[in-house]
Amino acid sequence: MSKAPKTLTTSIVIHAAPSKVWQVLTDFEKYPQWNPFIKYIKGAPVVGGKIEARIEPPGAKGMVFRPKVLVFQANKQFRWKGHLLVPALFDGEHIFELQDNGDGSTTLVHQEIFTGVLVPLFKKMLDENTLQGFEAMNKKLKSRVETGDLN
C-alpha cells in the first residue's frame, strides 16, 4: 500500500499576462535554450496522449520518462502523470497552473504530487534537488517572459 502523497509546491509572480507565460511554457523546442530543470519535452501535449520529457534536478541524475497528459488548457494549466517503471512504485503528477492576478501579472504555481511505495526513499532528493530544480525553472521562466527574450 502506498503512503500518503508527497507534494512539492512552488510559485512565482511573473509580470506578464497568462497568454505570454503560456507561450514560453509551451514552446518545448526552446527548452534546451533556457530551462535548467526540464531539458526537453517531445511530442504533442494532447490530453490522454503521451509526451517524452527529460528532467535534470540540480545535483542529481537526470531521467527520461513518458508521462500521460492529463490537462492541457491554454493559458491556464498543463498537467501530466508519469511513473517509474510500473504504476504505484513512484508516480508523479506534475502541474503547471497559471493564475491571472487581474493586474497584468500571472502567478505560476508549479507543483508535483508524488505517490507510491518508493516515495519515502526519495524524500531527501525531492525536498532538496527536485525542489531546487522547480525554483530554478520558475526563475528562468520569469526572466525569459519578462525580458521578452523569446528567441
Coordinates of N, CA and C in Angstrom, one line a residue:
M1 N 0.8 -1.2 0.0 CA 0.0 0.0 0.0 C 0.9 1.2 0.0
S2 N 0.5 2.2 -0.8 CA 1.3 3.4 -0.8 C 1.1 4.3 0.4
K3 N 2.1 5.1 0.7 CA 2.0 6.1 1.8 C 1.2 7.3 1.3
A4 N 1.0 8.2 2.2 CA 0.3 9.5 1.9 C 1.2 10.2 0.8
P5 N 0.5 11.0 0.0 CA 1.2 11.7 -1.1 C 2.2 12.7 -0.5
K6 N 3.3 12.9 -1.3 CA 4.3 13.9 -1.0 C 4.1 15.0 -2.1
T7 N 3.9 16.2 -1.6 CA 3.7 17.3 -2.6 C 4.8 18.3 -2.5
L8 N 5.3 18.7 -3.6 CA 6.2 19.9 -3.7 C 5.4 21.0 -4.4
T9 N 5.4 22.2 -3.8 CA 4.7 23.3 -4.4 C 5.6 24.5 -4.4
T10 N 5.7 25.2 -5.5 CA 6.4 26.4 -5.6 C 5.5 27.4 -6.4
S11 N 5.8 28.7 -6.3 CA 5.1 29.7 -7.1 C 6.0 30.9 -7.3
I12 N 5.6 31.6 -8.3 CA 6.4 32.8 -8.6 C 5.4 33.8 -9.4
V13 N 5.5 35.1 -9.1 CA 4.7 36.1 -9.8 C 5.6 36.5 -11.0
I14 N 4.9 36.5 -12.2 CA 5.6 36.9 -13.5 C 4.8 38.1 -14.0
H15 N 5.5 39.1 -14.2 CA 4.9 40.4 -14.7 C 4.6 40.4 -16.2
A16 N 3.5 39.6 -16.5 CA 3.1 39.4 -17.9 C 1.7 38.7 -17.8
A17 N 1.0 38.8 -18.9 CA -0.3 38.1 -19.0 C -0.1 36.6 -19.1
P18 N -1.1 35.9 -18.6 CA -1.0 34.4 -18.7 C -0.7 33.9 -20.1
S19 N -1.3 34.6 -21.1 CA -1.0 34.1 -22.5 C 0.5 34.2 -22.9
K20 N 1.2 35.2 -22.4 CA 2.6 35.3 -22.7 C 3.4 34.3 -21.9
V21 N 3.0 34.0 -20.7 CA 3.7 33.0 -19.9 C 3.4 31.6 -20.6
W22 N 2.2 31.4 -21.0 CA 1.8 30.1 -21.6 C 2.6 29.9 -22.9
Q23 N 2.8 31.0 -23.7 CA 3.6 30.9 -24.9 C 5.0 30.4 -24.7
V24 N 5.7 30.9 -23.6 CA 7.0 30.4 -23.3 C 7.0 29.0 -22.7
L25 N 6.1 28.8 -21.8 CA 6.0 27.5 -21.1 C 5.7 26.3 -22.1
T26 N 5.0 26.6 -23.1 CA 4.6 25.5 -24.1 C 5.4 25.5 -25.4
D27 N 6.4 26.3 -25.4 CA 7.4 26.3 -26.6 C 8.5 25.3 -26.3
F28 N 8.1 24.0 -26.4 CA 9.0 23.0 -25.9 C 10.3 22.9 -26.7
E29 N 10.3 23.3 -28.0 CA 11.5 23.3 -28.8 C 12.6 24.2 -28.2
K30 N 12.2 25.2 -27.5 CA 13.2 26.1 -26.9 C 13.7 25.8 -25.5
Y31 N 13.1 24.8 -24.9 CA 13.5 24.4 -23.6 C 15.0 24.2 -23.4
P32 N 15.7 23.6 -24.3 CA 17.2 23.4 -24.2 C 17.9 24.8 -24.0
Q33 N 17.3 25.9 -24.6 CA 18.0 27.2 -24.5 C 17.9 27.8 -23.2
W34 N 16.9 27.5 -22.4 CA 16.7 28.3 -21.1 C 16.3 27.4 -19.9
N35 N 15.8 26.3 -20.1 CA 15.2 25.5 -19.0 C 16.3 24.7 -18.2
P36 N 16.6 25.0 -17.0 CA 17.6 24.3 -16.3 C 17.2 23.0 -15.7
F37 N 15.9 22.8 -15.6 CA 15.3 21.6 -15.0 C 14.7 20.6 -16.0
I38 N 13.8 21.1 -16.8 CA 13.2 20.2 -17.9 C 14.0 20.4 -19.1
K39 N 14.9 19.5 -19.5 CA 15.8 19.8 -20.6 C 15.1 19.7 -21.9
Y40 N 14.1 18.8 -22.0 CA 13.3 18.8 -23.2 C 11.9 18.1 -23.0
I41 N 11.0 18.5 -23.8 CA 9.7 17.8 -23.9 C 9.5 17.5 -25.4
K42 N 9.2 16.3 -25.7 CA 8.9 15.9 -27.1 C 7.5 15.4 -27.2
G43 N 6.9 15.6 -28.3 CA 5.6 15.1 -28.6 C 4.5 16.2 -28.4
A44 N 3.4 15.9 -28.9 CA 2.2 16.8 -28.8 C 1.5 16.6 -27.5
P45 N 1.3 17.7 -26.8 CA 0.6 17.6 -25.5 C -0.9 17.5 -25.6
V46 N -1.3 16.3 -26.1 CA -2.8 16.0 -26.3 C -3.3 15.3 -25.1
V47 N -4.4 15.7 -24.5 CA -5.0 15.1 -23.4 C -5.2 13.6 -23.7
G48 N -4.7 12.7 -22.8 CA -4.8 11.3 -23.0 C -3.6 10.7 -23.7
G49 N -2.8 11.5 -24.4 CA -1.6 11.1 -25.1 C -0.4 11.1 -24.2
K50 N 0.7 10.7 -24.8 CA 2.0 10.7 -24.0 C 3.0 11.6 -24.6
I51 N 3.8 12.2 -23.8 CA 4.9 13.0 -24.2 C 6.2 12.4 -23.7
E52 N 7.3 12.8 -24.1 CA 8.6 12.4 -23.5 C 9.3 13.6 -22.9
A53 N 9.8 13.5 -21.7 CA 10.4 14.6 -21.0 C 11.7 14.1 -20.4
R54 N 12.7 15.0 -20.3 CA 13.9 14.7 -19.6 C 14.0 15.8 -18.5
I55 N 14.1 15.3 -17.3 CA 14.4 16.3 -16.2 C 15.8 16.0 -15.6
E56 N 16.4 17.1 -15.2 CA 17.7 17.1 -14.6 C 17.7 18.0 -13.3
P57 N 17.3 17.4 -12.2 CA 17.4 18.2 -10.9 C 18.8 18.5 -10.6
P58 N 19.1 19.7 -10.1 CA 20.5 20.0 -9.7 C 21.1 19.0 -8.7
G59 N 22.3 18.6 -9.0 CA 23.0 17.7 -8.2 C 22.4 16.2 -8.2
A60 N 21.6 15.9 -9.1 CA 21.0 14.6 -9.2 C 21.1 14.1 -10.6
K61 N 20.9 12.8 -10.8 CA 21.0 12.1 -12.1 C 19.7 12.5 -12.9
G62 N 19.9 12.8 -14.1 CA 18.7 13.1 -15.0 C 17.9 11.8 -15.3
M63 N 16.7 12.0 -15.8 CA 15.8 10.9 -16.0 C 14.9 11.3 -17.2
V64 N 14.7 10.3 -18.1 CA 13.7 10.4 -19.2 C 12.5 9.6 -18.8
F65 N 11.3 10.2 -19.0 CA 10.1 9.5 -18.8 C 9.1 9.8 -19.8
R66 N 8.0 9.1 -19.9 CA 7.0 9.2 -20.9 C 5.6 9.3 -20.1
P67 N 5.3 10.5 -19.6 CA 4.0 10.7 -18.9 C 2.8 10.9 -19.8
K68 N 1.7 10.6 -19.2 CA 0.4 10.8 -19.9 C -0.1 12.2 -19.6
V69 N -0.5 12.9 -20.6 CA -1.0 14.3 -20.5 C -2.5 14.2 -19.9
L70 N -2.7 14.9 -18.8 CA -4.0 14.9 -18.1 C -4.8 16.1 -18.4
V71 N -4.1 17.3 -18.5 CA -4.8 18.6 -18.8 C -3.8 19.4 -19.6
F72 N -4.4 20.0 -20.7 CA -3.6 21.0 -21.5 C -4.6 22.0 -21.8
Q73 N -4.8 23.0 -20.9 CA -5.8 24.0 -21.1 C -5.1 25.4 -21.3
A74 N -5.2 25.9 -22.5 CA -4.4 27.1 -22.9 C -4.5 28.2 -21.9
N75 N -3.4 28.8 -21.5 CA -3.3 29.9 -20.6 C -3.7 29.6 -19.2
K76 N -3.9 28.4 -18.9 CA -4.4 28.0 -17.5 C -3.6 26.9 -16.9
Q77 N -3.6 25.7 -17.5 CA -3.0 24.5 -16.8 C -2.4 23.5 -17.8
F78 N -1.3 23.0 -17.4 CA -0.6 21.8 -18.1 C -0.3 20.9 -17.0
R79 N -0.8 19.6 -17.2 CA -0.6 18.6 -16.1 C -0.4 17.3 -16.8
W80 N 0.6 16.5 -16.2 CA 0.8 15.2 -16.7 C 1.1 14.3 -15.5
K81 N 1.0 12.9 -15.8 CA 1.3 12.0 -14.7 C 2.2 10.9 -15.3
G82 N 3.3 10.7 -14.7 CA 4.3 9.6 -15.1 C 4.6 8.7 -13.9
H83 N 5.3 7.6 -14.2 CA 5.7 6.7 -13.2 C 7.1 6.1 -13.5
L84 N 7.7 5.6 -12.5 CA 9.0 4.9 -12.6 C 8.7 3.4 -12.7
L85 N 9.1 2.9 -13.9 CA 8.9 1.5 -14.2 C 7.5 1.1 -14.4
V86 N 6.8 0.9 -13.2 CA 5.4 0.5 -13.3 C 4.6 1.4 -12.3
P87 N 3.3 1.6 -12.6 CA 2.5 2.4 -11.7 C 2.5 1.9 -10.3
A88 N 2.4 2.9 -9.4 CA 2.3 2.6 -7.9 C 3.6 2.5 -7.2
L89 N 4.7 2.4 -7.9 CA 6.0 2.3 -7.3 C 6.5 3.8 -6.9
F90 N 6.5 4.6 -7.9 CA 6.9 6.0 -7.8 C 6.2 6.8 -8.9
D91 N 5.1 7.4 -8.6 CA 4.3 8.2 -9.6 C 4.4 9.6 -9.3
G92 N 4.4 10.4 -10.3 CA 4.5 11.9 -10.2 C 3.4 12.6 -11.1
E93 N 2.6 13.4 -10.5 CA 1.7 14.2 -11.2 C 2.2 15.6 -11.2
H94 N 2.7 16.1 -12.3 CA 3.4 17.4 -12.5 C 2.3 18.4 -12.9
I95 N 2.3 19.6 -12.3 CA 1.3 20.6 -12.6 C 1.9 21.9 -12.8
F96 N 1.6 22.6 -13.9 CA 1.9 24.0 -14.1 C 0.5 24.7 -14.2
E97 N 0.2 25.6 -13.2 CA -1.0 26.3 -13.2 C -0.8 27.8 -13.3
L98 N -1.4 28.5 -14.2 CA -1.3 29.9 -14.4 C -2.5 30.6 -13.8
Q99 N -2.3 31.5 -12.9 CA -3.4 32.2 -12.2 C -3.3 33.7 -12.6
D100 N -4.3 34.2 -13.3 CA -4.3 35.6 -13.7 C -4.6 36.4 -12.5
N101 N -3.7 37.3 -12.2 CA -3.8 38.2 -11.0 C -4.7 39.4 -11.2
G102 N -5.1 39.6 -12.4 CA -6.0 40.7 -12.7 C -5.3 42.1 -12.8
D103 N -4.0 42.1 -12.7 CA -3.3 43.4 -12.8 C -2.2 43.3 -13.8
G104 N -2.3 42.4 -14.8 CA -1.3 42.3 -15.8 C -0.2 41.3 -15.4
S105 N -0.3 40.7 -14.3 CA 0.7 39.7 -13.8 C 0.0 38.3 -13.7
T106 N 0.9 37.3 -13.7 CA 0.4 35.9 -13.6 C 1.2 35.3 -12.4
T107 N 0.5 34.5 -11.6 CA 1.2 33.6 -10.7 C 1.3 32.2 -11.3
L108 N 2.5 31.7 -11.4 CA 2.8 30.3 -11.8 C 2.8 29.5 -10.6
V109 N 2.0 28.5 -10.5 CA 2.1 27.5 -9.4 C 2.6 26.3 -10.1
H110 N 3.8 25.9 -9.6 CA 4.5 24.7 -10.2 C 4.6 23.7 -9.1
Q111 N 4.0 22.6 -9.3 CA 4.0 21.6 -8.2 C 4.0 20.2 -8.8
E112 N 4.3 19.2 -7.9 CA 4.2 17.8 -8.2 C 3.7 17.1 -7.0
I113 N 2.8 16.1 -7.3 CA 2.3 15.2 -6.2 C 2.8 13.8 -6.5
F114 N 3.6 13.4 -5.5 CA 4.3 12.1 -5.7 C 3.5 11.0 -4.8
T115 N 3.3 9.9 -5.4 CA 2.7 8.8 -4.7 C 3.4 7.5 -5.0
G116 N 3.3 6.5 -4.2 CA 3.9 5.2 -4.5 C 4.7 4.7 -3.3
V117 N 5.0 3.4 -3.3 CA 5.7 2.8 -2.2 C 7.2 3.3 -2.1
L118 N 7.8 3.7 -3.2 CA 9.2 4.2 -3.1 C 9.4 5.7 -2.8
V119 N 8.3 6.4 -2.7 CA 8.4 7.8 -2.4 C 9.2 8.1 -1.1
P120 N 9.0 7.4 0.0 CA 9.8 7.7 1.2 C 11.3 7.6 0.9
L121 N 11.7 6.7 0.1 CA 13.2 6.5 -0.2 C 13.8 7.7 -0.9
F122 N 12.9 8.5 -1.6 CA 13.4 9.6 -2.4 C 13.1 11.0 -1.7
K123 N 12.7 10.9 -0.5 CA 12.2 12.2 0.2 C 13.3 13.2 0.2
K124 N 14.5 12.9 0.5 CA 15.6 13.9 0.6 C 15.9 14.5 -0.8
M125 N 16.0 13.6 -1.8 CA 16.2 14.1 -3.1 C 15.1 15.1 -3.6
L126 N 13.9 14.7 -3.3 CA 12.7 15.5 -3.7 C 12.8 16.9 -2.9
D127 N 13.0 16.8 -1.6 CA 13.0 18.1 -0.8 C 14.2 19.0 -1.2
E128 N 15.2 18.4 -1.7 CA 16.4 19.3 -2.0 C 16.5 19.5 -3.5
N129 N 17.0 18.4 -4.2 CA 17.3 18.6 -5.6 C 16.1 19.0 -6.5
T130 N 15.0 18.2 -6.3 CA 13.9 18.5 -7.2 C 13.3 19.8 -6.9
L131 N 13.1 20.2 -5.6 CA 12.6 21.5 -5.3 C 13.5 22.6 -5.8
Q132 N 14.8 22.4 -5.8 CA 15.7 23.4 -6.4 C 15.5 23.5 -7.9
G133 N 15.3 22.4 -8.5 CA 15.0 22.4 -9.9 C 13.7 23.2 -10.3
F134 N 12.7 23.0 -9.5 CA 11.5 23.7 -9.7 C 11.7 25.2 -9.6
E135 N 12.4 25.6 -8.5 CA 12.7 27.0 -8.3 C 13.6 27.6 -9.4
A136 N 14.6 26.9 -9.8 CA 15.4 27.4 -10.9 C 14.7 27.6 -12.2
M137 N 13.8 26.6 -12.5 CA 13.0 26.7 -13.7 C 12.0 27.9 -13.6
N138 N 11.4 28.1 -12.5 CA 10.5 29.2 -12.3 C 11.2 30.6 -12.5
K139 N 12.4 30.7 -12.0 CA 13.1 32.0 -12.1 C 13.5 32.2 -13.6
K140 N 14.0 31.2 -14.3 CA 14.4 31.3 -15.7 C 13.1 31.6 -16.5
L141 N 12.0 31.0 -16.3 CA 10.8 31.3 -17.0 C 10.4 32.7 -16.8
K142 N 10.4 33.2 -15.5 CA 10.1 34.6 -15.2 C 11.0 35.5 -16.0
S143 N 12.3 35.3 -16.0 CA 13.2 36.2 -16.7 C 13.0 36.2 -18.2
R144 N 12.8 35.0 -18.7 CA 12.6 34.9 -20.2 C 11.3 35.6 -20.6
V145 N 10.2 35.5 -19.8 CA 8.9 36.1 -20.2 C 9.0 37.6 -20.0
E146 N 9.6 38.0 -18.9 CA 9.6 39.5 -18.6 C 10.6 40.3 -19.4
T147 N 11.7 39.7 -19.9 CA 12.6 40.4 -20.7 C 12.2 40.4 -22.2
G148 N 11.3 39.4 -22.5 CA 10.8 39.3 -23.9 C 11.8 38.6 -24.8
D149 N 12.9 38.0 -24.2 CA 13.9 37.3 -25.0 C 13.3 35.9 -25.3
L150 N 12.6 35.9 -26.4 CA 11.9 34.6 -26.7 C 12.6 33.8 -27.9
N151 N 13.7 34.3 -28.3 CA 14.5 33.6 -29.3 C 15.2 32.4 -28.8

